[in-house]
CSV table of C-alpha atoms in Angstrom, one decimal:
chain,number,residue,atom,x,y,z
A,9,MET,CA,-28.0,75.2,-51.4
A,10,THR,CA,-31.1,75.8,-53.4
A,11,HIS,CA,-32.3,79.1,-54.8
A,12,SER,CA,-35.1,79.3,-52.3
A,13,THR,CA,-32.7,78.8,-49.4
A,14,ASP,CA,-30.5,81.6,-50.9
A,15,GLN,CA,-33.7,83.8,-51.1
A,16,LEU,CA,-34.6,82.9,-47.5
A,17,ASP,CA,-31.1,83.8,-46.3
A,18,VAL,CA,-31.3,87.2,-48.1
A,19,LYS,CA,-34.7,87.9,-46.5
A,20,LEU,CA,-33.4,86.9,-43.1
A,21,ALA,CA,-30.4,89.2,-43.5
A,22,HIS,CA,-32.7,92.1,-44.5
A,23,CYS,CA,-34.8,91.5,-41.4
A,24,GLN,CA,-31.6,91.5,-39.2
A,25,ARG,CA,-30.5,94.8,-40.8
A,26,ILE,CA,-33.9,96.3,-39.9
A,27,LEU,CA,-33.6,95.2,-36.3
A,28,HIS,CA,-29.9,96.2,-36.1
A,29,ALA,CA,-30.9,99.7,-37.3
A,30,ALA,CA,-33.5,99.9,-34.6
A,31,GLY,CA,-30.8,99.1,-31.9
A,32,ARG,CA,-33.3,98.4,-29.1
A,33,VAL,CA,-36.7,97.0,-29.8
A,34,ALA,CA,-39.9,96.2,-28.0
A,35,ILE,CA,-41.8,93.3,-29.7
A,36,GLY,CA,-45.5,92.5,-29.3
A,37,LEU,CA,-45.3,88.8,-28.4
A,38,SER,CA,-48.6,87.0,-28.9
A,39,GLY,CA,-47.3,83.5,-28.3
A,40,GLY,CA,-47.5,82.5,-32.0
A,41,VAL,CA,-44.7,81.5,-34.4
A,42,ASP,CA,-44.4,85.0,-36.1
A,43,SER,CA,-43.8,87.1,-33.0
A,44,ALA,CA,-41.7,84.3,-31.4
A,45,LEU,CA,-39.4,84.1,-34.4
A,46,LEU,CA,-39.1,87.9,-34.4
A,47,CYS,CA,-38.1,87.8,-30.8
A,48,ALA,CA,-35.6,85.1,-31.4
A,49,ILE,CA,-34.0,86.9,-34.4
A,50,ALA,CA,-33.9,90.1,-32.4
A,51,ALA,CA,-32.3,88.4,-29.4
A,52,LYS,CA,-29.6,86.9,-31.6
A,53,THR,CA,-29.1,90.1,-33.7
A,54,LEU,CA,-29.3,92.7,-30.9
A,55,GLU,CA,-28.5,90.6,-27.7
A,56,THR,CA,-31.2,89.9,-25.2
A,57,ALA,CA,-30.8,93.1,-23.2
A,58,ASN,CA,-31.9,95.1,-26.2
A,59,VAL,CA,-35.1,93.2,-26.7
A,60,LEU,CA,-38.3,93.7,-24.7
A,61,ALA,CA,-41.1,91.3,-25.3
A,62,VAL,CA,-44.6,92.6,-24.4
A,63,THR,CA,-47.8,90.6,-24.3
A,64,ALA,CA,-51.4,91.3,-23.6
A,65,THR,CA,-53.2,89.3,-20.9
A,66,GLY,CA,-56.7,89.0,-19.7
A,67,LEU,CA,-60.0,89.6,-21.5
A,68,ILE,CA,-58.9,89.4,-25.1
A,69,HIS,CA,-55.9,87.1,-24.9
A,70,PRO,CA,-56.4,83.4,-23.9
A,71,GLU,CA,-54.3,82.2,-20.9
A,72,SER,CA,-52.8,79.5,-23.1
A,73,GLU,CA,-51.3,82.2,-25.4
A,74,THR,CA,-50.0,84.2,-22.3
A,75,ALA,CA,-48.4,81.0,-21.0
A,76,ALA,CA,-46.9,80.4,-24.5
A,77,ALA,CA,-45.5,84.0,-24.5
A,78,ARG,CA,-44.0,83.4,-21.0
A,79,THR,CA,-42.4,80.2,-22.2
A,80,ILE,CA,-41.0,81.7,-25.3
A,81,ALA,CA,-39.5,84.8,-23.5
A,82,ALA,CA,-37.9,82.5,-20.9
A,83,HIS,CA,-36.5,80.2,-23.6
A,84,LEU,CA,-35.0,83.2,-25.4
A,85,GLY,CA,-33.8,84.9,-22.3
A,86,VAL,CA,-35.6,88.1,-23.0
A,87,GLU,CA,-37.6,90.2,-20.5
A,88,LEU,CA,-41.4,89.9,-20.9
A,89,VAL,CA,-43.8,92.6,-19.7
A,90,GLU,CA,-47.5,91.7,-19.5
A,91,ILE,CA,-50.1,94.3,-20.2
A,92,ASP,CA,-53.3,93.5,-18.3
A,93,MET,CA,-56.3,93.8,-20.5
A,94,THR,CA,-58.8,92.5,-17.9
A,95,ASP,CA,-60.4,95.9,-17.4
A,96,CYS,CA,-60.5,96.8,-21.1
A,97,SER,CA,-63.8,98.5,-21.6
A,98,GLU,CA,-63.2,99.9,-25.1
A,99,GLU,CA,-66.6,99.8,-26.8
A,100,PRO,CA,-65.2,99.1,-30.3
A,101,ILE,CA,-63.4,96.1,-29.0
A,102,LEU,CA,-66.1,94.7,-26.8
A,103,SER,CA,-68.9,95.0,-29.4
A,104,ASN,CA,-66.8,93.0,-31.8
A,105,PRO,CA,-67.3,94.9,-35.1
A,106,PRO,CA,-65.7,93.8,-38.3
A,107,ASP,CA,-62.8,96.2,-37.7
A,108,ARG,CA,-62.3,95.1,-34.1
A,109,CYS,CA,-58.7,94.2,-34.9
A,110,TYR,CA,-58.0,97.8,-35.7
A,111,HIS,CA,-59.3,99.0,-32.3
A,112,CYS,CA,-57.6,96.2,-30.4
A,113,LYS,CA,-54.2,96.7,-32.0
A,114,THR,CA,-54.5,100.5,-31.5
A,115,PHE,CA,-55.3,99.9,-27.8
A,116,ILE,CA,-52.6,97.3,-27.2
A,117,PHE,CA,-49.8,98.8,-29.3
A,118,SER,CA,-50.4,102.3,-27.9
A,119,GLN,CA,-49.6,100.9,-24.5
A,120,VAL,CA,-46.6,99.0,-25.9
A,121,VAL,CA,-45.3,102.2,-27.5
A,122,GLU,CA,-45.7,104.1,-24.2
A,123,LEU,CA,-44.0,101.3,-22.3
A,124,ALA,CA,-41.1,101.2,-24.9
A,125,GLN,CA,-40.6,105.0,-24.5
A,126,GLN,CA,-40.5,104.7,-20.7
A,127,ARG,CA,-38.0,101.9,-20.9
A,128,ASN,CA,-35.8,103.6,-23.6
A,129,PHE,CA,-36.6,101.3,-26.5
A,130,PRO,CA,-36.9,103.5,-29.5
A,131,ALA,CA,-38.7,101.0,-31.7
A,132,VAL,CA,-41.7,98.7,-31.4
A,133,ALA,CA,-42.1,95.8,-33.8
A,134,SER,CA,-44.7,93.3,-34.7
A,135,GLY,CA,-44.6,89.9,-36.4
A,136,THR,CA,-46.7,91.0,-39.3
A,137,ASN,CA,-45.4,89.1,-42.3
A,138,ALA,CA,-45.6,89.5,-46.1
A,139,ASP,CA,-48.7,87.4,-46.4
A,140,ASP,CA,-50.8,89.5,-44.0
A,141,PRO,CA,-51.6,92.4,-46.4
A,142,GLY,CA,-53.4,90.0,-48.7
A,143,ASP,CA,-56.0,89.3,-46.0
A,144,TYR,CA,-58.5,91.6,-44.4
A,145,ARG,CA,-56.4,92.9,-41.5
A,146,PRO,CA,-57.6,96.2,-40.2
A,147,GLY,CA,-55.0,95.9,-37.4
A,148,LEU,CA,-52.3,96.7,-40.1
A,149,ILE,CA,-53.7,100.2,-40.3
A,150,ALA,CA,-53.3,100.6,-36.6
A,151,GLU,CA,-49.7,99.4,-36.8
A,152,SER,CA,-49.0,101.9,-39.6
A,153,GLU,CA,-50.6,104.8,-37.6
A,154,LEU,CA,-48.4,104.0,-34.6
A,155,SER,CA,-45.2,103.6,-36.7
A,156,ILE,CA,-44.8,99.9,-35.6
A,157,LEU,CA,-41.8,98.3,-37.4
A,158,GLN,CA,-42.8,95.3,-39.5
A,159,PRO,CA,-39.4,93.6,-40.2
A,160,PHE,CA,-40.9,90.4,-41.7
A,161,LEU,CA,-43.2,92.4,-44.1
A,162,GLU,CA,-40.4,94.8,-45.1
A,163,ALA,CA,-38.0,91.9,-45.7
A,164,GLY,CA,-40.6,89.9,-47.7
A,165,LEU,CA,-40.7,87.0,-45.2
A,166,THR,CA,-43.9,85.0,-45.7
A,167,LYS,CA,-45.6,82.6,-43.2
A,168,THR,CA,-43.9,79.7,-45.1
A,169,ASP,CA,-40.6,81.4,-44.7
A,170,ILE,CA,-41.2,82.0,-41.0
A,171,ARG,CA,-42.1,78.3,-40.5
A,172,ALA,CA,-38.9,77.3,-42.4
A,173,LEU,CA,-36.8,79.6,-40.2
A,174,ALA,CA,-38.3,78.6,-36.8
A,175,PRO,CA,-36.2,75.4,-36.4
A,176,GLN,CA,-33.0,77.4,-37.1
A,177,PHE,CA,-33.8,79.5,-34.0
A,178,ASP,CA,-34.7,76.5,-31.8
A,179,LEU,CA,-38.4,77.1,-32.2
A,180,ASP,CA,-39.3,73.7,-33.7
A,181,ALA,CA,-42.3,73.3,-31.5
A,182,LEU,CA,-43.9,76.5,-32.9
A,183,ALA,CA,-43.1,75.9,-36.6
A,184,ASP,CA,-46.5,74.3,-37.3
A,185,LYS,CA,-48.6,76.3,-34.8
A,186,PRO,CA,-51.7,77.7,-36.4
């Protein structure tokens, strides 16, 4: 076992402790590798009944990503709730300003938080990883304002780590997804 594998195992264990402490978690599932792996880790750590996957559909989310989220949730055996964004008329989202991601994440995750509370899921988590703060990501501010858990970021898991872990959670097909 190499040092990097040891480090990856330590990061994964830290992520699992974060999820375990949450007990029940709703996860924003985009259909990408980050959120898919987070759902897989949560399902294994907490059992599927304690994981709720939530995805946005419609105007701002391509049908291919919605279909991917459906496939991932079914594959993992977790319930998926779709939030219909077809009627989204939020001006800061539709006008596509540089901080559009902030407004979009605020809009979507506010609904996820509300749904999670209604369904007795005390925590909401995203697949934000340790590489994300290095990019221009105004959506991270929205996640912080809404107290969204970021287990990968907190555990120090990078995109490279996530891609390396994906096959261990039977997500080989997503490991190289952009």
